[in-house]
PDB file of N, CA and C in Angstrom:
ATOM      1  N   UNK R   1     201.327-156.000  -7.302  1.00 62.00           N
ATOM      2  CA  UNK R   1     201.188-156.123  -5.860  1.00 62.00           C
ATOM      3  C   UNK R   1     201.548-154.775  -5.230  1.00 62.00           C
ATOM      4  N   UNK R   2     200.766-154.314  -4.257  1.00 74.00           N
ATOM      5  CA  UNK R   2     201.069-153.030  -3.638  1.00 74.00           C
ATOM      6  C   UNK R   2     202.056-153.201  -2.478  1.00 74.00           C
ATOM      7  N   UNK R   3     202.537-152.094  -1.962  1.00 74.00           N
ATOM      8  CA  UNK R   3     203.569-152.114  -0.927  1.00 74.00           C
ATOM      9  C   UNK R   3     203.082-152.829   0.324  1.00 74.00           C
ATOM     10  N   UNK R   4     201.850-152.562   0.741  1.00 78.00           N
ATOM     11  CA  UNK R   4     201.350-153.194   1.961  1.00 78.00           C
ATOM     12  C   UNK R   4     201.275-154.712   1.795  1.00 78.00           C
ATOM     13  N   UNK R   5     200.905-155.198   0.618  1.00 84.00           N
ATOM     14  CA  UNK R   5     200.880-156.640   0.366  1.00 84.00           C
ATOM     15  C   UNK R   5     202.287-157.225   0.411  1.00 84.00           C
ATOM     16  N   UNK R   6     203.249-156.494  -0.149  1.00 82.00           N
ATOM     17  CA  UNK R   6     204.647-156.944  -0.095  1.00 82.00           C
ATOM     18  C   UNK R   6     205.102-157.083   1.352  1.00 82.00           C
ATOM     19  N   UNK R   7     204.779-156.074   2.177  1.00 82.00           N
ATOM     20  CA  UNK R   7     205.176-156.129   3.582  1.00 82.00           C
ATOM     21  C   UNK R   7     204.445-157.239   4.326  1.00 82.00           C
ATOM     22  N   UNK R   8     203.175-157.437   4.016  1.00 88.00           N
ATOM     23  CA  UNK R   8     202.415-158.517   4.651  1.00 88.00           C
ATOM     24  C   UNK R   8     203.069-159.857   4.348  1.00 88.00           C
ATOM     25  N   UNK R   9     203.494-160.060   3.116  1.00 88.00           N
ATOM     26  CA  UNK R   9     204.193-161.302   2.762  1.00 88.00           C
ATOM     27  C   UNK R   9     205.498-161.433   3.533  1.00 88.00           C
ATOM     28  N   UNK R  10     206.227-160.341   3.681  1.00 86.00           N
ATOM     29  CA  UNK R  10     207.508-160.377   4.373  1.00 86.00           C
ATOM     30  C   UNK R  10     207.327-160.685   5.862  1.00 86.00           C
ATOM     31  N   UNK R  11     206.344-160.036   6.510  1.00 88.00           N
ATOM     32  CA  UNK R  11     206.103-160.249   7.938  1.00 88.00           C
ATOM     33  C   UNK R  11     205.446-161.593   8.232  1.00 88.00           C
ATOM     34  N   UNK R  12     204.759-162.145   7.243  1.00 90.00           N
ATOM     35  CA  UNK R  12     204.088-163.435   7.444  1.00 90.00           C
ATOM     36  C   UNK R  12     202.979-163.336   8.476  1.00 90.00           C
ATOM     37  N   UNK R  13     202.891-164.332   9.356  1.00 92.00           N
ATOM     38  CA  UNK R  13     201.805-164.381  10.347  1.00 92.00           C
ATOM     39  C   UNK R  13     201.862-163.222  11.339  1.00 92.00           C
ATOM     40  N   UNK R  14     203.028-162.605  11.509  1.00 92.00           N
ATOM     41  CA  UNK R  14     203.156-161.489  12.444  1.00 92.00           C
ATOM     42  C   UNK R  14     202.544-160.194  11.923  1.00 92.00           C
ATOM     43  N   UNK R  15     202.221-160.129  10.631  1.00 90.00           N
ATOM     44  CA  UNK R  15     201.660-158.901  10.062  1.00 90.00           C
ATOM     45  C   UNK R  15     200.357-158.513  10.754  1.00 90.00           C
ATOM     46  N   UNK R  16     199.546-159.495  11.107  1.00 91.00           N
ATOM     47  CA  UNK R  16     198.256-159.200  11.758  1.00 91.00           C
ATOM     48  C   UNK R  16     198.441-158.616  13.161  1.00 91.00           C
ATOM     49  N   UNK R  17     199.622-158.750  13.735  1.00 93.00           N
ATOM     50  CA  UNK R  17     199.900-158.212  15.072  1.00 93.00           C
ATOM     51  C   UNK R  17     200.331-156.744  15.031  1.00 93.00           C
ATOM     52  N   UNK R  18     200.673-156.261  13.846  1.00 89.00           N
ATOM     53  CA  UNK R  18     201.137-154.881  13.728  1.00 89.00           C
ATOM     54  C   UNK R  18     199.997-153.900  13.963  1.00 89.00           C
ATOM     55  N   UNK R  19     200.332-152.771  14.550  1.00 89.00           N
ATOM     56  CA  UNK R  19     199.367-151.688  14.730  1.00 89.00           C
ATOM     57  C   UNK R  19     199.799-150.550  13.804  1.00 89.00           C
ATOM     58  N   UNK R  20     199.293-150.581  12.579  1.00 86.00           N
ATOM     59  CA  UNK R  20     199.683-149.577  11.588  1.00 86.00           C
ATOM     60  C   UNK R  20     198.864-148.315  11.832  1.00 86.00           C
ATOM     61  N   UNK R  21     199.544-147.282  12.324  1.00 84.00           N
ATOM     62  CA  UNK R  21     198.865-146.038  12.680  1.00 84.00           C
ATOM     63  C   UNK R  21     198.559-145.187  11.456  1.00 84.00           C
ATOM     64  N   UNK R  22     199.444-145.197  10.484  1.00 83.00           N
ATOM     65  CA  UNK R  22     199.225-144.409   9.274  1.00 83.00           C
ATOM     66  C   UNK R  22     200.160-144.898   8.184  1.00 83.00           C
ATOM     67  N   UNK R  23     199.829-144.559   6.967  1.00 83.00           N
ATOM     68  CA  UNK R  23     200.726-144.791   5.841  1.00 83.00           C
ATOM     69  C   UNK R  23     200.991-143.439   5.193  1.00 83.00           C
ATOM     70  N   UNK R  24     202.130-143.315   4.553  1.00 81.00           N
ATOM     71  CA  UNK R  24     202.508-142.037   3.968  1.00 81.00           C
ATOM     72  C   UNK R  24     203.376-142.272   2.745  1.00 81.00           C
ATOM     73  N   UNK R  25     203.235-141.423   1.762  1.00 79.00           N
ATOM     74  CA  UNK R  25     204.153-141.487   0.625  1.00 79.00           C
ATOM     75  C   UNK R  25     205.202-140.380   0.723  1.00 79.00           C
ATOM     76  N   UNK R  26     205.242-139.710   1.857  1.00 80.00           N
ATOM     77  CA  UNK R  26     206.238-138.675   2.099  1.00 80.00           C
ATOM     78  C   UNK R  26     207.115-139.099   3.270  1.00 80.00           C
ATOM     79  N   UNK R  27     208.359-139.441   2.974  1.00 78.00           N
ATOM     80  CA  UNK R  27     209.268-139.907   4.011  1.00 78.00           C
ATOM     81  C   UNK R  27     209.483-138.900   5.122  1.00 78.00           C
ATOM     82  N   UNK R  28     209.418-137.621   4.791  1.00 83.00           N
ATOM     83  CA  UNK R  28     209.604-136.596   5.809  1.00 83.00           C
ATOM     84  C   UNK R  28     208.514-136.670   6.865  1.00 83.00           C
ATOM     85  N   UNK R  29     207.265-136.870   6.445  1.00 86.00           N
ATOM     86  CA  UNK R  29     206.172-136.983   7.410  1.00 86.00           C
ATOM     87  C   UNK R  29     206.375-138.180   8.325  1.00 86.00           C
ATOM     88  N   UNK R  30     206.761-139.319   7.750  1.00 85.00           N
ATOM     89  CA  UNK R  30     207.004-140.517   8.554  1.00 85.00           C
ATOM     90  C   UNK R  30     208.167-140.276   9.512  1.00 85.00           C
ATOM     91  N   UNK R  31     209.199-139.582   9.048  1.00 86.00           N
ATOM     92  CA  UNK R  31     210.339-139.270   9.904  1.00 86.00           C
ATOM     93  C   UNK R  31     209.965-138.384  11.074  1.00 86.00           C
ATOM     94  N   UNK R  32     209.120-137.393  10.845  1.00 88.00           N
ATOM     95  CA  UNK R  32     208.658-136.514  11.928  1.00 88.00           C
ATOM     96  C   UNK R  32     207.892-137.325  12.965  1.00 88.00           C
ATOM     97  N   UNK R  33     207.031-138.221  12.508  1.00 88.00           N
ATOM     98  CA  UNK R  33     206.264-139.066  13.434  1.00 88.00           C
ATOM     99  C   UNK R  33     207.216-139.928  14.274  1.00 88.00           C
ATOM    100  N   UNK R  34     208.206-140.540  13.624  1.00 87.00           N
ATOM    101  CA  UNK R  34     209.161-141.394  14.340  1.00 87.00           C
ATOM    102  C   UNK R  34     210.012-140.577  15.310  1.00 87.00           C
ATOM    103  N   UNK R  35     210.470-139.411  14.881  1.00 89.00           N
ATOM    104  CA  UNK R  35     211.301-138.560  15.733  1.00 89.00           C
ATOM    105  C   UNK R  35     210.559-138.127  16.987  1.00 89.00           C
ATOM    106  N   UNK R  36     209.237-138.107  16.911  1.00 91.00           N
ATOM    107  CA  UNK R  36     208.419-137.736  18.062  1.00 91.00           C
ATOM    108  C   UNK R  36     207.872-138.949  18.802  1.00 91.00           C
ATOM    109  N   UNK R  37     208.442-140.116  18.545  1.00 90.00           N
ATOM    110  CA  UNK R  37     208.077-141.322  19.280  1.00 90.00           C
ATOM    111  C   UNK R  37     206.745-141.923  18.901  1.00 90.00           C
ATOM    112  N   UNK R  38     206.251-141.622  17.704  1.00 89.00           N
ATOM    113  CA  UNK R  38     204.919-142.087  17.313  1.00 89.00           C
ATOM    114  C   UNK R  38     204.946-143.305  16.399  1.00 89.00           C
ATOM    115  N   UNK R  39     206.084-143.957  16.279  1.00 87.00           N
ATOM    116  CA  UNK R  39     206.123-145.166  15.467  1.00 87.00           C
ATOM    117  C   UNK R  39     207.482-145.423  14.868  1.00 87.00           C
ATOM    118  N   UNK R  40     207.524-146.464  14.044  1.00 87.00           N
ATOM    119  CA  UNK R  40     208.734-146.878  13.351  1.00 87.00           C
ATOM    120  C   UNK R  40     208.417-147.001  11.871  1.00 87.00           C
ATOM    121  N   UNK R  41     208.854-146.059  11.060  1.00 86.00           N
ATOM    122  CA  UNK R  41     208.546-146.147   9.628  1.00 86.00           C
ATOM    123  C   UNK R  41     209.397-147.205   8.930  1.00 86.00           C
ATOM    124  N   UNK R  42     208.841-147.791   7.906  1.00 83.00           N
ATOM    125  CA  UNK R  42     209.578-148.689   7.026  1.00 83.00           C
ATOM    126  C   UNK R  42     209.672-147.973   5.689  1.00 83.00           C
ATOM    127  N   UNK R  43     210.891-147.817   5.191  1.00 81.00           N
ATOM    128  CA  UNK R  43     211.080-147.063   3.953  1.00 81.00           C
ATOM    129  C   UNK R  43     212.176-147.704   3.115  1.00 81.00           C
ATOM    130  N   UNK R  44     212.379-147.158   1.937  1.00 78.00           N
ATOM    131  CA  UNK R  44     213.435-147.659   1.067  1.00 78.00           C
ATOM    132  C   UNK R  44     214.790-147.149   1.554  1.00 78.00           C
ATOM    133  N   UNK R  45     215.828-147.851   1.160  1.00 79.00           N
ATOM    134  CA  UNK R  45     217.180-147.477   1.546  1.00 79.00           C
ATOM    135  C   UNK R  45     217.494-146.065   1.058  1.00 79.00           C
ATOM    136  N   UNK R  46     218.070-145.276   1.944  1.00 76.00           N
ATOM    137  CA  UNK R  46     218.451-143.917   1.592  1.00 76.00           C
ATOM    138  C   UNK R  46     217.400-142.871   1.896  1.00 76.00           C
ATOM    139  N   UNK R  47     216.202-143.283   2.270  1.00 76.00           N
ATOM    140  CA  UNK R  47     215.128-142.320   2.506  1.00 76.00           C
ATOM    141  C   UNK R  47     215.399-141.430   3.711  1.00 76.00           C
ATOM    142  N   UNK R  48     216.220-141.885   4.633  1.00 73.00           N
ATOM    143  CA  UNK R  48     216.488-141.105   5.842  1.00 73.00           C
ATOM    144  C   UNK R  48     217.778-140.298   5.747  1.00 73.00           C
ATOM    145  N   UNK R  49     218.351-140.181   4.559  1.00 76.00           N
ATOM    146  CA  UNK R  49     219.667-139.544   4.456  1.00 76.00           C
ATOM    147  C   UNK R  49     219.657-138.056   4.792  1.00 76.00           C
ATOM    148  N   UNK R  50     218.512-137.422   4.817  1.00 76.00           N
ATOM    149  CA  UNK R  50     218.445-135.994   5.123  1.00 76.00           C
ATOM    150  C   UNK R  50     218.218-135.720   6.605  1.00 76.00           C
ATOM    151  N   UNK R  51     218.139-136.776   7.404  1.00 81.00           N
ATOM    152  CA  UNK R  51     217.937-136.636   8.847  1.00 81.00           C
ATOM    153  C   UNK R  51     219.273-136.770   9.562  1.00 81.00           C
ATOM    154  N   UNK R  52     219.445-136.008  10.634  1.00 83.00           N
ATOM    155  CA  UNK R  52     220.629-136.186  11.478  1.00 83.00           C
ATOM    156  C   UNK R  52     220.542-137.559  12.128  1.00 83.00           C
ATOM    157  N   UNK R  53     221.666-138.271  12.182  1.00 83.00           N
ATOM    158  CA  UNK R  53     221.668-139.632  12.705  1.00 83.00           C
ATOM    159  C   UNK R  53     221.351-139.706  14.192  1.00 83.00           C
ATOM    160  N   UNK R  54     221.503-138.610  14.933  1.00 86.00           N
ATOM    161  CA  UNK R  54     221.136-138.636  16.349  1.00 86.00           C
ATOM    162  C   UNK R  54     219.629-138.461  16.539  1.00 86.00           C
ATOM    163  N   UNK R  55     218.907-138.124  15.473  1.00 84.00           N
ATOM    164  CA  UNK R  55     217.454-137.963  15.543  1.00 84.00           C
ATOM    165  C   UNK R  55     216.744-139.170  14.949  1.00 84.00           C
ATOM    166  N   UNK R  56     217.212-139.630  13.808  1.00 84.00           N
ATOM    167  CA  UNK R  56     216.551-140.735  13.110  1.00 84.00           C
ATOM    168  C   UNK R  56     217.611-141.641  12.491  1.00 84.00           C
ATOM    169  N   UNK R  57     217.566-142.910  12.835  1.00 82.00           N
ATOM    170  CA  UNK R  57     218.543-143.882  12.352  1.00 82.00           C
ATOM    171  C   UNK R  57     217.841-144.881  11.449  1.00 82.00           C
ATOM    172  N   UNK R  58     218.492-145.209  10.349  1.00 82.00           N
ATOM    173  CA  UNK R  58     217.920-146.188   9.417  1.00 82.00           C
ATOM    174  C   UNK R  58     218.601-147.533   9.636  1.00 82.00           C
ATOM    175  N   UNK R  59     217.802-148.603   9.717  1.00 84.00           N
ATOM    176  CA  UNK R  59     218.310-149.963   9.891  1.00 84.00           C
ATOM    177  C   UNK R  59     217.841-150.827   8.734  1.00 84.00           C
ATOM    178  N   UNK R  60     218.674-151.776   8.343  1.00 84.00           N
ATOM    179  CA  UNK R  60     218.283-152.726   7.295  1.00 84.00           C
ATOM    180  C   UNK R  60     217.375-153.791   7.892  1.00 84.00           C
ATOM    181  N   UNK R  61     216.422-154.261   7.087  1.00 83.00           N
ATOM    182  CA  UNK R  61     215.588-155.376   7.511  1.00 83.00           C
ATOM    183  C   UNK R  61     216.138-156.647   6.872  1.00 83.00           C
ATOM    184  N   UNK R  62     215.870-157.760   7.524  1.00 86.00           N
ATOM    185  CA  UNK R  62     216.376-159.029   7.013  1.00 86.00           C
ATOM    186  C   UNK R  62     215.296-160.090   7.163  1.00 86.00           C
ATOM    187  N   UNK R  63     215.030-160.862   6.137  1.00 86.00           N
ATOM    188  CA  UNK R  63     215.715-160.854   4.848  1.00 86.00           C
ATOM    189  C   UNK R  63     215.327-159.613   4.039  1.00 86.00           C
ATOM    190  N   UNK R  64     216.232-159.229   3.171  1.00 85.00           N
ATOM    191  CA  UNK R  64     216.043-158.039   2.342  1.00 85.00           C
ATOM    192  C   UNK R  64     214.842-158.190   1.410  1.00 85.00           C
ATOM    193  N   UNK R  65     214.103-157.107   1.246  1.00 80.00           N
ATOM    194  CA  UNK R  65     213.016-157.054   0.264  1.00 80.00           C
ATOM    195  C   UNK R  65     213.544-156.253  -0.921  1.00 80.00           C
ATOM    196  N   UNK R  66     213.476-156.817  -2.111  1.00 80.00           N
ATOM    197  CA  UNK R  66     213.928-156.087  -3.296  1.00 80.00           C
ATOM    198  C   UNK R  66     212.769-155.941  -4.275  1.00 80.00           C
ATOM    199  N   UNK R  67     212.831-154.891  -5.044  1.00 75.00           N
ATOM    200  CA  UNK R  67     211.803-154.631  -6.047  1.00 75.00           C
ATOM    201  C   UNK R  67     212.418-153.782  -7.149  1.00 75.00           C
ATOM    202  N   UNK R  68     211.694-153.568  -8.200  1.00 74.00           N
ATOM    203  CA  UNK R  68     212.164-152.690  -9.266  1.00 74.00           C
ATOM    204  C   UNK R  68     211.208-151.508  -9.387  1.00 74.00           C
ATOM    205  N   UNK R  69     211.645-150.510 -10.100  1.00 74.00           N
ATOM    206  CA  UNK R  69     210.845-149.307 -10.279  1.00 74.00           C
ATOM    207  C   UNK R  69     210.625-149.067 -11.764  1.00 74.00           C
ATOM    208  N   UNK R  70     209.439-148.648 -12.102  1.00 73.00           N
ATOM    209  CA  UNK R  70     209.120-148.295 -13.480  1.00 73.00           C
ATOM    210  C   UNK R  70     208.664-146.843 -13.491  1.00 73.00           C
ATOM    211  N   UNK R  71     209.244-146.063 -14.375  1.00 77.00           N
ATOM    212  CA  UNK R  71     208.838-144.669 -14.540  1.00 77.00           C
ATOM    213  C   UNK R  71     208.338-144.518 -15.968  1.00 77.00           C
ATOM    214  N   UNK R  72     207.157-143.961 -16.118  1.00 78.00           N
ATOM    215  CA  UNK R  72     206.566-143.800 -17.452  1.00 78.00           C
ATOM    216  C   UNK R  72     206.111-142.359 -17.634  1.00 78.00           C
ATOM    217  N   UNK R  73     206.173-141.894 -18.863  1.00 78.00           N
ATOM    218  CA  UNK R  73     205.663-140.569 -19.185  1.00 78.00           C
ATOM    219  C   UNK R  73     205.100-140.585 -20.596  1.00 78.00           C
ATOM    220  N   UNK R  74     204.234-139.639 -20.861  1.00 83.00           N
ATOM    221  CA  UNK R  74     203.605-139.547 -22.183  1.00 83.00           C
ATOM    222  C   UNK R  74     204.582-138.959 -23.181  1.00 83.00           C
ATOM    223  N   UNK R  75     204.593-139.519 -24.361  1.00 83.00           N
ATOM    224  CA  UNK R  75     205.460-139.014 -25.432  1.00 83.00           C
ATOM    225  C   UNK R  75     204.699-138.007 -26.289  1.00 83.00           C
ATOM    226  N   UNK R  76     205.461-137.264 -27.057  1.00 89.00           N
ATOM    227  CA  UNK R  76     204.910-136.343 -28.056  1.00 89.00           C
ATOM    228  C   UNK R  76     204.014-135.254 -27.473  1.00 89.00           C
ATOM    229  N   UNK R  77     204.343-134.816 -26.277  1.00 91.00           N
ATOM    230  CA  UNK R  77     203.661-133.653 -25.703  1.00 91.00           C
ATOM    231  C   UNK R  77     204.747-132.683 -25.244  1.00 91.00           C
ATOM    232  N   UNK R  78     204.441-131.395 -25.162  1.00 93.00           N
ATOM    233  CA  UNK R  78     205.467-130.449 -24.709  1.00 93.00           C
ATOM    234  C   UNK R  78     205.745-130.633 -23.210  1.00 93.00           C
ATOM    235  N   UNK R  79     207.031-130.629 -22.851  1.00 93.00           N
ATOM    236  CA  UNK R  79     207.435-130.772 -21.452  1.00 93.00           C
ATOM    237  C   UNK R  79     208.062-129.477 -20.966  1.00 93.00           C
ATOM    238  N   UNK R  80     207.918-129.216 -19.693  1.00 94.00           N
ATOM    239  CA  UNK R  80     208.607-128.078 -19.091  1.00 94.00           C
ATOM    240  C   UNK R  80     210.100-128.399 -19.033  1.00 94.00           C
ATOM    241  N   UNK R  81     210.906-127.393 -18.794  1.00 96.00           N
ATOM    242  CA  UNK R  81     212.350-127.594 -18.683  1.00 96.00           C
ATOM    243  C   UNK R  81     212.664-128.585 -17.564  1.00 96.00           C
ATOM    244  N   UNK R  82     211.981-128.465 -16.441  1.00 95.00           N
ATOM    245  CA  UNK R  82     212.227-129.371 -15.310  1.00 95.00           C
ATOM    246  C   UNK R  82     211.943-130.818 -15.691  1.00 95.00           C
ATOM    247  N   UNK R  83     210.851-131.057 -16.405  1.00 91.00           N
ATOM    248  CA  UNK R  83     210.504-132.421 -16.823  1.00 91.00           C
ATOM    249  C   UNK R  83     211.532-132.938 -17.819  1.00 91.00           C
ATOM    250  N   UNK R  84     211.952-132.098 -18.763  1.00 90.00           N
ATOM    251  CA  UNK R  84     212.965-132.529 -19.743  1.00 90.00           C
ATOM    252  C   UNK R  84     214.268-132.920 -19.048  1.00 90.00           C
ATOM    253  N   UNK R  85     214.674-132.135 -18.062  1.00 94.00           N
ATOM    254  CA  UNK R  85     215.905-132.439 -17.324  1.00 94.00           C
ATOM    255  C   UNK R  85     215.759-133.743 -16.545  1.00 94.00           C
ATOM    256  N   UNK R  86     214.603-133.960 -15.941  1.00 90.00           N
ATOM    257  CA  UNK R  86     214.378-135.200 -15.205  1.00 90.00           C
ATOM    258  C   UNK R  86     214.459-136.399 -16.148  1.00 90.00           C
ATOM    259  N   UNK R  87     213.835-136.309 -17.311  1.00 88.00           N
ATOM    260  CA  UNK R  87     213.871-137.401 -18.292  1.00 88.00           C
ATOM    261  C   UNK R  87     215.302-137.647 -18.762  1.00 88.00           C
ATOM    262  N   UNK R  88     216.075-136.575 -18.969  1.00 91.00           N
ATOM    263  CA  UNK R  88     217.483-136.738 -19.348  1.00 91.00           C
ATOM    264  C   UNK R  88     218.255-137.499 -18.271  1.00 91.00           C
ATOM    265  N   UNK R  89     218.028-137.145 -17.012  1.00 91.00           N
ATOM    266  CA  UNK R  89     218.711-137.828 -15.904  1.00 91.00           C
ATOM    267  C   UNK R  89     218.333-139.302 -15.850  1.00 91.00           C
ATOM    268  N   UNK R  90     217.055-139.593 -16.001  1.00 87.00           N
ATOM    269  CA  UNK R  90     216.593-140.984 -15.965  1.00 87.00           C
ATOM    270  C   UNK R  90     217.206-141.770 -17.116  1.00 87.00           C
ATOM    271  N   UNK R  91     217.204-141.188 -18.307  1.00 86.00           N
ATOM    272  CA  UNK R  91     217.751-141.878 -19.479  1.00 86.00           C
ATOM    273  C   UNK R  91     219.259-142.082 -19.390  1.00 86.00           C
ATOM    274  N   UNK R  92     219.934-141.314 -18.541  1.00 87.00           N
ATOM    275  CA  UNK R  92     221.379-141.473 -18.371  1.00 87.00           C
ATOM    276  C   UNK R  92     221.729-142.811 -17.727  1.00 87.00           C
ATOM    277  N   UNK R  93     220.756-143.423 -17.082  1.00 78.00           N
ATOM    278  CA  UNK R  93     221.002-144.715 -16.447  1.00 78.00           C
ATOM    279  C   UNK R  93     220.645-145.799 -17.410  1.00 78.00           C
TER     280      UNK R  93
END
């Protein structure tokens, strides 16, 4: 199920009333739009931590939506140092 379907399920009948101006996979872009009065982004917890709280405030939605994340990569190929470090960090959890 994609993110928009998850949100549609959460909003229920009110989802059709929403005016979705844009979607973004970059939280910074959504934050800039919100900071300029162009909407209210919905994001994962912690996505707004790099914004000053007087510019952009993050609120919890209720009921909470939870999901899991899967990260996959190809094995047996050469990785750059950055990729190796990222895989080490992920495997630490």
